Amino acid sequence: MASETLIRVCMGPAGIAAGGKQVIEAFHAALVDAGVSAQVRERCSSHQVGCMGLCARDVLVEVHQGDVKTVYQYIKPDMVQRIVDEHLVAGKPITEWLVDEVYASFYRKQIKVVLADCGRIDPEDIDAYEAVKGYEAARECLTNRRPEEVIEEVKMSGLRGRGGAGFPTGLKWELGRKSRGDDKYIICNADEGDPGAFMDRAVIEGSPHAVIEGMIIGAFSMGARNGYVYIRAEYPLAVERLKKALDQARTRGYLGKGIFGSAFDFDIKIKLGAGAFVCGEETALIASIEGMRGMPRPKPPFPVNRGLWQKPTVINNVETFANIPAIIRNGCGWYAGFGTDKSKGTKVFALTGKIKNPGLIEVPMGITLREIIEEIGGGIESGRPFKAVQTGGPSGGCIPASMLDIAVDYESLAKVGSIVGSGGMIVLDADDCMVNVAKYFVQFTQSESCGKCVPCRVGTKRVLETLERITTGKGKEDDIERLEKLAGGIKAMSLCGLGQTAPNPVLSTLKYFRDEYEAHIRDKKCPAKVCKGLLTYSIDEATCKACGACLRACPSGAVSGEKKKPHRIDAAKCVRCGACFEVCKFGSVNRE
Amino acid sequence: MQKTLDNILSRYRESGGNVISLLQETQDAFGYVPREAVQFFSRELGIAASKFYGVATFYAQFRLRPVGKHKVTACCGTACHVRGAERIMSGIQRELHVTDEEDTTTDGQITVEKVACLGFCSFAPVVLVDGAVHGKTTTDAVIKEIKSLRKK
Ligand SMILES: Cc1cc2nc3c(=O)[nH]c(=O)nc-3n(C[C@H](O)[C@H](O)[C@H](O)COP(=O)(O)O)c2cc1C
Ligand code: FES
């Protein structure tokens, strides 16, 4: 048996749901029984939320013996004993439980810079981070380099902001440095507003020190002595890990007075967001930190000139900061070696939806959508035809199957009417209605619109009303034109990025899936059978077992029937909620 | 209640006065932002109650009505949406006779809330029942879970 054995058990949400805790306990017990000495560790959080991608195959268990790593999938507590007996004691891994080919293909095209340490090191242990060269970059900057040199390095790396807009980070820092004032701020935007993305959460949970180190380097470059992390309250574990990491860094003298033995003071505070998408926008975020309603204001003045408490402020995204230590350690040339001409480096995406292997992936910019979806993601889960991929969340658009070969970088996605955005990537198949998807996002932006400017407040409302009409069978011939006109107005006249991008989901679906809109409007049909208002329900008398389930479930009394006689739906009373369809165990309710 | 409010108020004064933090602490303590609390802060600080309500109603996090003993949080983020979150949500609401507005059962036992993404998108659709994550879940499974809550 190998000298040292380390067992890592995925303890993420999926891991826990799948019984990760019990698996760990089972290992503890079985190891004691067998007299084997091994450490059992929880795998850190990024794995837990899908960073390894295969959380769908939880509980994942890694067995490290010396240099040999064995990975098991779908492990349940009652399987542990056999792993201990056969693998650890007898030295024979259990082949039928090992991860399969998918595991390897999931990684083949990935390059991990930001996620390099996520899942590999214990995120709650600063020693673990330092053991993988953590804080070396910050130490180097603070003791050996001038701020201008650091800024130059970041500029040359080509790193662009990962929060959505893709603004060159080095340039932003330079503007921050040149902005006048002694009192400057640096803010990490961890609001992660895109509903359906979890990159920033995973980075903070998996490697909080990397974000802190990035912020230290940024603060030193621009001369900020105070930092904030503005983080969603919905991410309690991330907040907890970040707090711990900040305390540890303070104890080591990496935060506080005279950090790394230099003359530079810098510390970081945590601010909890309170659930408003618009607060991801820089000026709204600043208002929120100041304790007010998070409403954006016109720019200029930009935050680098007048930001938090009216002082020069640099705001960067979590992932942007997490890239910095590696760039300083390995040099700008190394980083610029990944990616395309104008989009350098790697990008983390949350690959979700109808995909076989959902999870968190990190790929070089310029990779094609096809490589991501087919090779890394393993294609569509249901085997139904792939329809589109939505990128950029509420600010982005849907890219149809015919464009799968485009490169994923800032320019290429913008050209087809979408954006890279913060990294949400939702795969849709033939069962998804594109009008419904557009409506979903407009519902979101409409309810999150702060209400300050009219085009966004009223415009999104009008768009939503139109979409609601279309999806309930009341669409009018000229609705498509109306949508296009409204969208153009909202884009051009809204105050902030929320409104300016809110029409994108509608415009891109109109562009590539116009026929679906037309089917809703002219034929009063939803081709994907999603829009409730366009579906009719009936009961197949031949297969109905008269169990009464639909009758009880119907909220409007539309189902009639007695014992042993097939039930019926009264179309006039039916509110099309679909309750009968869902409860029927015999598939006797037809939906058309 | 008074003692808690006094504590929150003194922390507010010490930390330089942030209305959001004050409301967050209030909600942490009571599960919602009670009217009496706002009136108390308003009186003590000489800030109009409307200022507090302005902030409280702006942010989705704040509740102005009491919360049930148990909490069911259904994710309505995009990943969950395309995997049937809406059906699950309406199923839960139907079962418990609650709506988006009247989100707590009449016996004060269960509150049903929506949230835009919990960050567990790989396991969509996701529902939290008293903080425990239920991934790749179904209406039936959640309702079963809720029934067992009631028995506790
Ligand atoms: C409505 C709206 C929401 C946004 N949400 C986020 C967010 O959740 N996280 C983020 O990092 N940036 C978000 N941004 C972008 C930020 O305003 C800002 O550009 C970014 O944080 C800058 O960091 P970067 O240069 O590192 O990308 C949002 C912008 C808008 C207009
Ligand atoms: S969309 Fe539901 S957890 Fe992200």
XYZ file of N, CA and C in Angstrom, chain A residues 13-14 17 48-49 55-56 195-198 201 232-235 271-276 278-279 288-289 291-295 352-354 358-359 381 426 428 432 436 440-441 444 450 579 582, chain B residues 17-21 24 51 53-62 76-83 86-88 90-91 94 115-124 133-136 139-140:
282
model
N -23.166 21.061 -2.658
C -24.623 20.932 -2.590
C -25.076 19.591 -3.175
N -24.509 19.257 -4.323
C -24.890 17.981 -4.926
C -24.339 16.855 -4.093
N -26.408 16.585 -1.059
C -27.708 16.018 -1.417
C -27.586 14.529 -1.723
N -17.782 21.242 -5.088
C -19.123 21.042 -4.576
C -20.176 21.690 -5.457
N -19.843 22.804 -6.046
C -20.858 23.431 -6.871
C -20.704 23.071 -8.337
N -20.537 16.945 -11.034
C -21.348 16.852 -9.832
C -22.601 16.058 -10.103
N -22.971 16.014 -11.370
C -24.101 15.180 -11.741
C -23.811 13.738 -11.356
N -28.993 35.429 -13.387
C -29.682 34.339 -12.705
C -29.478 33.025 -13.445
N -28.490 32.293 -13.125
C -28.246 31.056 -13.844
C -26.763 30.910 -14.069
N -25.987 31.510 -13.201
C -24.542 31.463 -13.340
C -23.932 31.457 -11.943
N -22.812 30.788 -11.812
C -22.244 30.662 -10.468
C -20.725 30.633 -10.484
N -19.237 32.642 -7.462
C -19.473 31.881 -6.238
C -18.438 30.768 -6.105
N -23.276 38.801 -2.874
C -24.685 38.414 -2.707
C -24.911 37.709 -1.383
N -25.985 38.075 -0.730
C -26.325 37.417 0.528
C -26.802 35.988 0.297
N -27.168 35.673 -0.950
C -27.644 34.319 -1.260
C -26.520 33.291 -1.238
N -25.285 33.745 -1.060
C -24.143 32.831 -1.089
C -23.506 32.726 0.303
N -19.310 43.682 2.130
C -20.650 44.282 2.136
C -21.607 43.284 1.527
N -22.676 42.992 2.238
C -23.633 42.039 1.692
C -24.658 42.733 0.809
N -24.820 42.215 -0.381
C -25.863 42.723 -1.260
C -27.209 42.326 -0.690
N -28.247 42.972 -1.165
C -29.567 42.688 -0.595
C -30.545 42.229 -1.660
N -30.007 41.737 -2.761
C -30.902 41.176 -3.758
C -31.453 42.200 -4.719
N -30.610 42.781 -5.522
C -31.074 43.665 -6.592
C -30.081 43.513 -7.737
N -29.670 45.183 -10.400
C -29.077 46.426 -10.902
C -27.846 46.828 -10.083
N -27.736 46.326 -8.860
C -26.587 46.673 -8.030
C -25.288 46.076 -8.549
N -25.355 51.449 -3.288
C -25.775 50.425 -2.350
C -24.785 50.299 -1.186
N -23.498 50.363 -1.484
C -22.512 50.312 -0.390
C -22.704 51.505 0.532
N -25.374 52.624 1.380
C -26.571 52.388 2.203
C -27.860 52.894 1.592
N -27.806 53.269 0.327
C -29.001 53.823 -0.303
C -29.659 52.818 -1.248
N -30.778 53.243 -1.831
C -31.361 52.457 -2.911
C -30.324 52.376 -4.018
N -30.172 51.190 -4.574
C -29.110 51.024 -5.561
C -29.526 51.489 -6.943
N -29.527 52.791 -7.122
C -29.915 53.305 -8.441
C -28.690 53.845 -9.154
N -24.859 25.123 -18.251
C -26.034 24.502 -17.628
C -27.153 24.321 -18.652
N -28.298 23.970 -18.190
C -29.439 23.759 -19.081
C -29.550 22.294 -19.469
N -29.829 22.066 -20.753
C -30.116 20.703 -21.197
C -28.860 19.934 -21.595
N -23.377 19.192 -16.979
C -23.403 20.591 -16.574
C -22.290 20.862 -15.585
N -21.830 22.077 -15.548
C -20.798 22.376 -14.576
C -20.043 23.628 -14.903
N -28.547 16.367 -23.123
C -28.811 15.271 -22.204
C -29.904 14.328 -22.712
N -26.374 28.784 -21.161
C -27.492 27.882 -20.933
C -27.901 27.218 -22.237
N -30.136 25.048 -24.698
C -31.565 24.807 -24.884
C -31.770 23.743 -25.948
N -37.519 23.597 -25.686
C -37.575 24.962 -25.159
C -38.204 25.906 -26.163
N -40.776 31.982 -24.993
C -40.852 31.862 -23.537
C -39.531 32.269 -22.886
N -39.054 35.191 -20.316
C -38.453 34.965 -19.005
C -37.462 36.075 -18.654
N -36.575 36.386 -19.612
C -35.558 37.396 -19.318
C -36.158 38.791 -19.182
N -37.600 39.213 -15.911
C -36.531 39.450 -14.947
C -36.074 40.907 -14.981
N -34.701 49.553 -12.006
C -34.762 50.329 -10.765
C -35.836 51.390 -10.825
N -52.138 21.173 -14.339
C -52.069 20.343 -13.133
C -52.461 18.903 -13.434
N -49.738 16.959 -15.140
C -48.639 16.586 -14.253
C -48.988 15.435 -13.330
N -23.495 54.392 10.275
C -24.821 54.588 9.727
C -25.071 54.084 8.325
N -25.405 52.803 8.222
C -25.752 52.266 6.918
C -27.138 51.641 7.022
N -28.078 52.232 6.302
C -29.474 51.808 6.423
C -29.656 50.349 6.002
N -28.926 49.938 4.943
C -29.092 48.557 4.479
C -28.644 47.568 5.555
N -27.481 47.825 6.140
C -26.994 46.918 7.186
C -27.974 46.885 8.353
N -30.805 44.779 7.375
C -30.387 43.373 7.302
C -30.314 42.766 8.694
N -37.909 56.694 4.207
C -36.542 56.412 3.773
C -36.218 54.924 3.992
N -38.445 52.501 4.272
C -39.274 51.706 3.372
C -38.780 51.809 1.938
N -38.249 52.977 1.600
C -37.689 53.143 0.255
C -36.606 52.118 0.001
N -35.741 51.937 0.985
C -34.659 50.962 0.843
C -35.216 49.541 0.926
N -36.094 49.318 1.909
C -36.590 47.954 2.134
C -37.351 47.417 0.930
N -38.097 48.287 0.250
C -38.870 47.791 -0.881
C -38.038 47.721 -2.152
N -36.894 48.402 -2.152
C -36.038 48.357 -3.347
C -35.360 46.994 -3.477
N -34.926 46.458 -2.350
C -34.159 45.220 -2.369
C -35.040 43.998 -2.113
N -34.847 42.998 -2.947
C -35.685 41.800 -2.876
C -35.549 41.074 -1.544
N -34.420 41.261 -0.893
C -34.147 40.505 0.323
C -35.129 40.817 1.465
N -35.617 42.050 1.495
C -36.385 42.451 2.667
C -37.850 42.057 2.590
N -35.825 30.321 -9.286
C -36.435 30.633 -10.575
C -35.404 31.237 -11.516
N -34.143 30.900 -11.288
C -33.090 31.352 -12.197
C -33.230 30.665 -13.549
N -32.394 31.080 -14.498
C -32.568 30.591 -15.865
C -32.408 29.086 -15.993
N -31.359 28.561 -15.371
C -31.094 27.133 -15.495
C -32.264 26.338 -14.929
N -32.807 26.822 -13.820
C -33.950 26.136 -13.221
C -35.199 26.366 -14.053
N -35.325 27.557 -14.597
C -36.506 27.870 -15.420
C -36.640 26.891 -16.584
N -35.525 26.671 -17.294
C -35.639 25.794 -18.457
C -35.790 24.328 -18.054
N -35.629 24.064 -16.787
C -35.853 22.703 -16.323
C -37.118 22.593 -15.481
N -40.963 26.704 -13.014
C -42.275 27.339 -12.915
C -43.343 26.322 -12.503
N -43.255 25.141 -13.102
C -44.225 24.093 -12.782
C -44.101 23.681 -11.327
N -42.859 23.569 -10.867
C -42.653 23.171 -9.474
C -43.220 24.229 -8.546
N -45.531 26.484 -9.134
C -46.994 26.582 -9.083
C -47.588 25.354 -8.409
N -46.912 24.222 -8.531
C -47.366 23.036 -7.824
C -47.309 23.230 -6.312
N -49.966 25.704 -5.269
C -51.298 25.110 -5.290
C -51.510 24.242 -4.059
N -36.468 32.769 -5.664
C -35.183 33.450 -5.670
C -34.589 33.279 -7.068
N -33.825 34.260 -7.498
C -33.205 34.174 -8.816
C -31.807 33.599 -8.668
N -31.711 32.309 -8.795
C -30.448 31.585 -8.786
C -29.784 31.465 -7.427
N -29.552 30.248 -7.062
C -28.873 29.939 -5.808
C -27.440 29.516 -6.076
N -27.068 29.470 -7.329
C -25.710 29.073 -7.672
C -25.514 27.566 -7.730
N -26.582 26.810 -7.702
C -26.475 25.349 -7.835
C -27.003 24.919 -9.192
N -26.769 25.757 -10.195
C -27.435 25.572 -11.491
C -27.202 24.207 -12.125
N -26.086 23.551 -11.782
C -25.837 22.245 -12.391
C -26.869 21.218 -11.952
N -27.576 21.529 -10.871
C -28.518 20.547 -10.343
C -29.945 21.027 -10.488
N -30.145 21.903 -11.461
C -31.472 22.462 -11.667
C -32.475 21.353 -11.984
N -30.521 21.790 0.469
C -30.612 21.837 -0.985
C -31.250 20.578 -1.543
N -32.267 20.775 -2.357
C -32.829 19.653 -3.092
C -32.620 19.918 -4.570
N -31.668 19.199 -5.152
C -31.357 19.404 -6.556
C -32.066 18.387 -7.422
N -32.185 18.711 -8.720
C -32.868 17.830 -9.673
C -34.156 17.316 -9.074
N -41.917 18.300 -8.336
C -42.990 18.835 -7.506
C -43.348 17.841 -6.403
N -43.486 16.592 -6.792
C -43.870 15.570 -5.820
C -42.879 15.469 -4.674
